[in-house]
C-alpha cells in the first residue's frame, strides 16, 4: 500500500498492510478476483464506487484492478483515484442546469448561442419548444432559422443580425413566427455579439421569450 492510498483512507501504511480490501468496502466480488487470479479473464476491472475511511466517512473513487505477474507469482494490482470533488462538481452543475431549465420553462424564455469560429450552434430546450423545433434534430443554420418567421419579421431580424455582426450593436425585436394554420404567435428576441479576448466579433448569443399574450392584449 503506498502512502497516497493510506492517506486517502485515513490509515497508516502499517495498519493497511494488515487489512483486506473488503475491510474498506472495495466493491470487487470474490468471483471477479478469483477469475483474474486464475487467468480466465483478461484486461482489468474499472468501476466507480465509494470506499470507507477509518473515521467512517466515505470517498468517491475510480478504481482499476488487474492481475499481474511479479517474481513468478500472480498478484492483484489495484489503483484508486479520488474523484470526490469532481463528482460533487458534476452534481452541482447538474442541479444548476435543472434549475435553469425549470426557470426557462416557467418564464417561457429560451437562450441560444452561435460561435462563428467553429460554426457551433446551441439552442436550449425551451427555445426549441418556443419555435416548435425537435431538440433531437441538428440545430438549424441561419438561413433555416430565418424561415421560422413571418416575412416581415424575417427581414427585420436579418437586418438586425447583420448590423450586429458589422458594428456590434445589440438588438431587441418583437417577431412574428411563421404559422401554417394562421395562428399568430410572437416572440421577443434579444441578441448581442460574442467577442474574443482581443475584442473581435466571433458570433452572437441571445434569448427568446413567448410574448403572444402580450401582443394579443396590445392589439
CSV table of C-alpha atoms in Angstrom, one decimal:
chain,number,residue,atom,x,y,z
A,1,UNK,CA,0.0,0.0,0.0
A,2,UNK,CA,1.5,3.3,-1.0
A,3,UNK,CA,1.3,6.5,1.2
A,4,UNK,CA,-1.3,8.1,-1.0
A,5,UNK,CA,-3.9,5.4,-0.6
A,6,UNK,CA,-3.2,5.2,3.2
A,7,UNK,CA,-3.7,9.0,3.4
A,8,UNK,CA,-6.9,8.8,1.3
A,9,UNK,CA,-8.4,6.3,3.7
A,10,UNK,CA,-7.1,7.8,6.9
A,11,UNK,CA,-4.9,4.9,8.0
A,12,UNK,CA,-1.2,4.4,8.3
A,13,UNK,CA,0.6,2.1,5.8
A,14,UNK,CA,1.3,-0.4,8.6
A,15,UNK,CA,-2.5,-0.5,9.5
A,16,UNK,CA,-3.5,-1.1,5.9
A,17,UNK,CA,-1.0,-3.9,5.4
A,18,UNK,CA,-2.9,-6.0,7.9
A,19,UNK,CA,-6.3,-5.3,6.2
A,20,UNK,CA,-8.2,-6.9,3.5
A,21,UNK,CA,-9.8,-4.9,0.6
A,22,UNK,CA,-13.2,-5.8,1.9
A,23,UNK,CA,-12.4,-4.0,5.2
A,24,UNK,CA,-12.7,-0.7,3.4
A,25,UNK,CA,-15.6,-1.5,1.1
A,26,UNK,CA,-13.7,-2.2,-2.1
A,27,UNK,CA,-16.6,-3.4,-4.3
A,28,UNK,CA,-14.9,-6.3,-6.2
A,29,UNK,CA,-16.6,-9.6,-5.9
A,30,UNK,CA,-14.6,-12.6,-4.9
A,31,UNK,CA,-15.6,-14.2,-8.2
A,32,UNK,CA,-14.1,-11.4,-10.2
A,33,UNK,CA,-10.8,-11.6,-8.3
A,34,UNK,CA,-10.7,-15.4,-8.5
A,35,UNK,CA,-11.3,-15.2,-12.2
A,36,UNK,CA,-8.5,-12.8,-12.8
A,37,UNK,CA,-6.2,-14.8,-10.5
A,38,UNK,CA,-6.9,-18.0,-12.4
A,39,UNK,CA,-6.2,-16.2,-15.7
A,40,UNK,CA,-9.7,-16.9,-17.0
A,41,UNK,CA,-10.4,-13.2,-17.6
A,42,UNK,CA,-8.3,-10.6,-19.5
A,43,UNK,CA,-7.8,-6.9,-19.1
A,44,UNK,CA,-8.8,-5.1,-15.9
A,45,UNK,CA,-11.9,-4.2,-13.9
A,46,UNK,CA,-12.8,-0.5,-13.9
A,47,UNK,CA,-15.5,1.0,-11.8
A,48,UNK,CA,-16.6,3.9,-9.7
A,49,UNK,CA,-17.6,3.3,-6.1
A,50,UNK,CA,-17.4,4.6,-2.6
A,51,UNK,CA,-14.8,3.4,-0.1
A,52,UNK,CA,-15.0,3.8,3.7
A,53,UNK,CA,-12.3,5.8,5.6
A,54,UNK,CA,-11.1,5.0,9.1
A,55,UNK,CA,-13.3,7.7,10.6
A,56,UNK,CA,-16.4,6.2,9.0
A,57,UNK,CA,-16.8,8.9,6.2
A,58,UNK,CA,-16.7,7.8,2.6
A,59,UNK,CA,-14.9,9.0,-0.6
A,60,UNK,CA,-15.9,8.6,-4.2
A,61,UNK,CA,-13.2,6.8,-6.1
A,62,UNK,CA,-12.4,5.4,-9.5
A,63,UNK,CA,-10.9,2.0,-9.1
A,64,UNK,CA,-9.0,-0.1,-11.7
A,65,UNK,CA,-7.6,-3.5,-10.9
A,66,UNK,CA,-5.9,-6.3,-12.7
A,67,UNK,CA,-3.7,-9.4,-12.0
A,68,UNK,CA,0.0,-9.1,-12.9
A,69,UNK,CA,3.0,-11.4,-12.8
A,70,UNK,CA,5.7,-10.4,-10.3
A,71,UNK,CA,8.7,-12.6,-9.4
A,72,UNK,CA,6.8,-15.6,-10.8
A,73,UNK,CA,3.7,-15.0,-8.8
A,74,UNK,CA,0.3,-13.7,-9.9
A,75,UNK,CA,-0.6,-10.6,-7.9
A,76,UNK,CA,-3.7,-8.5,-7.6
A,77,UNK,CA,-2.8,-4.9,-8.5
A,78,UNK,CA,-5.2,-2.1,-7.8
A,79,UNK,CA,-5.2,1.7,-8.2
A,80,UNK,CA,-7.7,4.1,-6.6
A,81,UNK,CA,-8.2,7.7,-7.8
A,82,UNK,CA,-10.1,10.0,-5.5
A,83,UNK,CA,-12.9,11.7,-7.6
A,84,UNK,CA,-15.0,13.0,-4.7
A,85,UNK,CA,-14.6,16.7,-5.6
A,86,UNK,CA,-15.2,16.2,-9.3
A,87,UNK,CA,-18.4,14.2,-8.5
A,88,UNK,CA,-19.6,17.0,-6.3
A,89,UNK,CA,-18.9,19.5,-9.0
A,90,UNK,CA,-20.8,17.3,-11.5
A,91,UNK,CA,-23.8,17.1,-9.2
A,92,UNK,CA,-23.8,20.8,-8.5
A,93,UNK,CA,-23.7,21.6,-12.3
A,94,UNK,CA,-26.5,19.1,-12.9
A,95,UNK,CA,-28.6,20.8,-10.2
A,96,UNK,CA,-27.8,24.3,-11.7
A,97,UNK,CA,-28.7,23.1,-15.2
A,98,UNK,CA,-32.0,21.6,-13.9
A,99,UNK,CA,-32.9,24.8,-12.1
A,100,UNK,CA,-32.1,26.9,-15.2
A,101,UNK,CA,-34.3,24.6,-17.4
A,102,UNK,CA,-37.2,24.9,-15.0
A,103,UNK,CA,-36.8,28.7,-14.8
A,104,UNK,CA,-36.9,28.9,-18.6
A,105,UNK,CA,-39.9,26.7,-18.8
A,106,UNK,CA,-41.9,28.8,-16.2
A,107,UNK,CA,-40.9,32.1,-17.8
A,108,UNK,CA,-41.2,30.8,-21.4
A,109,UNK,CA,-37.7,32.1,-22.2
A,110,UNK,CA,-35.1,30.2,-24.2
A,111,UNK,CA,-31.5,31.0,-25.0
A,112,UNK,CA,-29.2,30.4,-27.9
A,113,UNK,CA,-25.6,30.9,-29.0
A,114,UNK,CA,-23.7,30.8,-32.3
A,115,UNK,CA,-19.9,30.7,-32.5
A,116,UNK,CA,-18.7,31.6,-36.0
A,117,UNK,CA,-15.2,30.4,-35.4
A,118,UNK,CA,-16.2,26.8,-35.3
A,119,UNK,CA,-19.8,27.2,-36.5
A,120,UNK,CA,-21.3,25.7,-33.4
A,121,UNK,CA,-25.0,26.4,-32.6
A,122,UNK,CA,-26.7,25.9,-29.3
A,123,UNK,CA,-30.4,26.1,-28.6
A,124,UNK,CA,-31.8,25.5,-25.1
A,125,UNK,CA,-34.7,23.0,-24.7
A,126,UNK,CA,-37.2,25.8,-24.0
A,127,UNK,CA,-36.1,27.7,-27.2
A,128,UNK,CA,-36.8,24.5,-29.2
A,129,UNK,CA,-40.3,24.4,-27.6
A,130,UNK,CA,-41.0,28.0,-28.4
A,131,UNK,CA,-40.0,27.6,-32.0
A,132,UNK,CA,-41.6,24.1,-32.4
A,133,UNK,CA,-38.3,22.6,-33.2
A,134,UNK,CA,-37.3,19.0,-32.4
A,135,UNK,CA,-34.3,19.2,-29.9
A,136,UNK,CA,-33.1,15.8,-31.1
A,137,UNK,CA,-32.5,17.1,-34.6
A,138,UNK,CA,-29.4,19.0,-35.6
A,139,UNK,CA,-29.8,22.7,-34.9
A,140,UNK,CA,-30.8,24.8,-37.9
A,141,UNK,CA,-28.3,27.0,-39.6
A,142,UNK,CA,-29.0,30.7,-40.0
A,143,UNK,CA,-30.9,30.5,-43.3
A,144,UNK,CA,-33.1,27.7,-41.9
A,145,UNK,CA,-33.7,29.7,-38.8
A,146,UNK,CA,-35.0,32.7,-40.7
A,147,UNK,CA,-37.6,30.5,-42.3
A,148,UNK,CA,-39.3,30.1,-38.9
A,149,UNK,CA,-40.5,33.7,-39.1
A,150,UNK,CA,-43.2,35.6,-41.0
A,151,UNK,CA,-41.8,37.5,-44.0
A,152,UNK,CA,-41.8,41.0,-42.4
A,153,UNK,CA,-40.2,39.7,-39.2
A,154,UNK,CA,-37.7,37.7,-41.1
A,155,UNK,CA,-36.5,40.8,-42.9
A,156,UNK,CA,-36.2,42.8,-39.6
A,157,UNK,CA,-34.3,40.0,-37.9
A,158,UNK,CA,-31.9,39.6,-40.8
A,159,UNK,CA,-31.1,43.3,-40.9
A,160,UNK,CA,-30.6,43.4,-37.1
A,161,UNK,CA,-28.3,40.4,-37.2
A,162,UNK,CA,-26.2,41.8,-40.0
A,163,UNK,CA,-25.9,45.2,-38.2
A,164,UNK,CA,-24.8,43.5,-35.0
A,165,UNK,CA,-22.1,41.4,-36.7
A,166,UNK,CA,-20.8,44.5,-38.6
A,167,UNK,CA,-20.9,47.0,-35.7
A,168,UNK,CA,-21.5,45.2,-32.5
A,169,UNK,CA,-25.0,46.7,-31.9
A,170,UNK,CA,-27.4,44.6,-29.9
A,171,UNK,CA,-31.0,44.2,-30.9
A,172,UNK,CA,-34.4,43.8,-29.2
A,173,UNK,CA,-37.2,42.8,-31.5
A,174,UNK,CA,-40.8,41.6,-31.4
A,175,UNK,CA,-41.0,38.9,-34.1
A,176,UNK,CA,-44.0,37.0,-35.5
A,177,UNK,CA,-43.5,33.3,-36.2
A,178,UNK,CA,-44.5,31.7,-39.4
A,179,UNK,CA,-47.7,29.8,-39.0
A,180,UNK,CA,-49.2,27.2,-41.4
A,181,UNK,CA,-52.6,27.4,-39.7
A,182,UNK,CA,-52.9,31.3,-39.5
A,183,UNK,CA,-52.5,31.2,-35.7
A,184,UNK,CA,-50.4,34.2,-34.8
A,185,UNK,CA,-47.5,33.6,-32.4
A,186,UNK,CA,-44.9,36.1,-31.3
A,187,UNK,CA,-41.5,36.1,-29.5
A,188,UNK,CA,-39.4,38.8,-28.1
A,189,UNK,CA,-35.9,38.3,-29.4
A,190,UNK,CA,-32.8,39.8,-27.9
A,191,UNK,CA,-29.3,39.4,-29.3
A,192,UNK,CA,-25.8,40.6,-28.7
A,193,UNK,CA,-22.3,39.8,-30.1
A,194,UNK,CA,-19.8,37.3,-28.8
A,195,UNK,CA,-16.2,38.7,-28.7
A,196,UNK,CA,-12.8,37.0,-28.4
A,197,UNK,CA,-10.2,38.1,-25.9
A,198,UNK,CA,-8.9,40.8,-28.3
A,199,UNK,CA,-12.4,42.2,-28.9
A,200,UNK,CA,-13.0,40.6,-32.3
A,201,UNK,CA,-16.7,39.7,-33.0
A,202,UNK,CA,-16.8,35.9,-33.3
A,203,UNK,CA,-20.6,35.2,-33.1
A,204,UNK,CA,-23.9,36.0,-31.4
A,205,UNK,CA,-25.9,35.0,-28.4
A,206,UNK,CA,-29.3,35.9,-27.2
A,207,UNK,CA,-32.7,35.0,-25.7
A,208,UNK,CA,-36.3,34.5,-27.0
A,209,UNK,CA,-39.5,34.8,-24.9
A,210,UNK,CA,-43.0,33.9,-25.8
A,211,UNK,CA,-44.9,37.3,-25.9
A,212,UNK,CA,-48.0,36.1,-27.7
A,213,UNK,CA,-50.4,37.1,-24.9
A,214,UNK,CA,-48.9,40.5,-24.6
A,215,UNK,CA,-49.2,41.1,-28.3
A,216,UNK,CA,-52.8,40.0,-28.3
A,217,UNK,CA,-53.6,42.4,-25.4
A,218,UNK,CA,-51.9,45.2,-27.2
A,219,UNK,CA,-53.9,44.5,-30.3
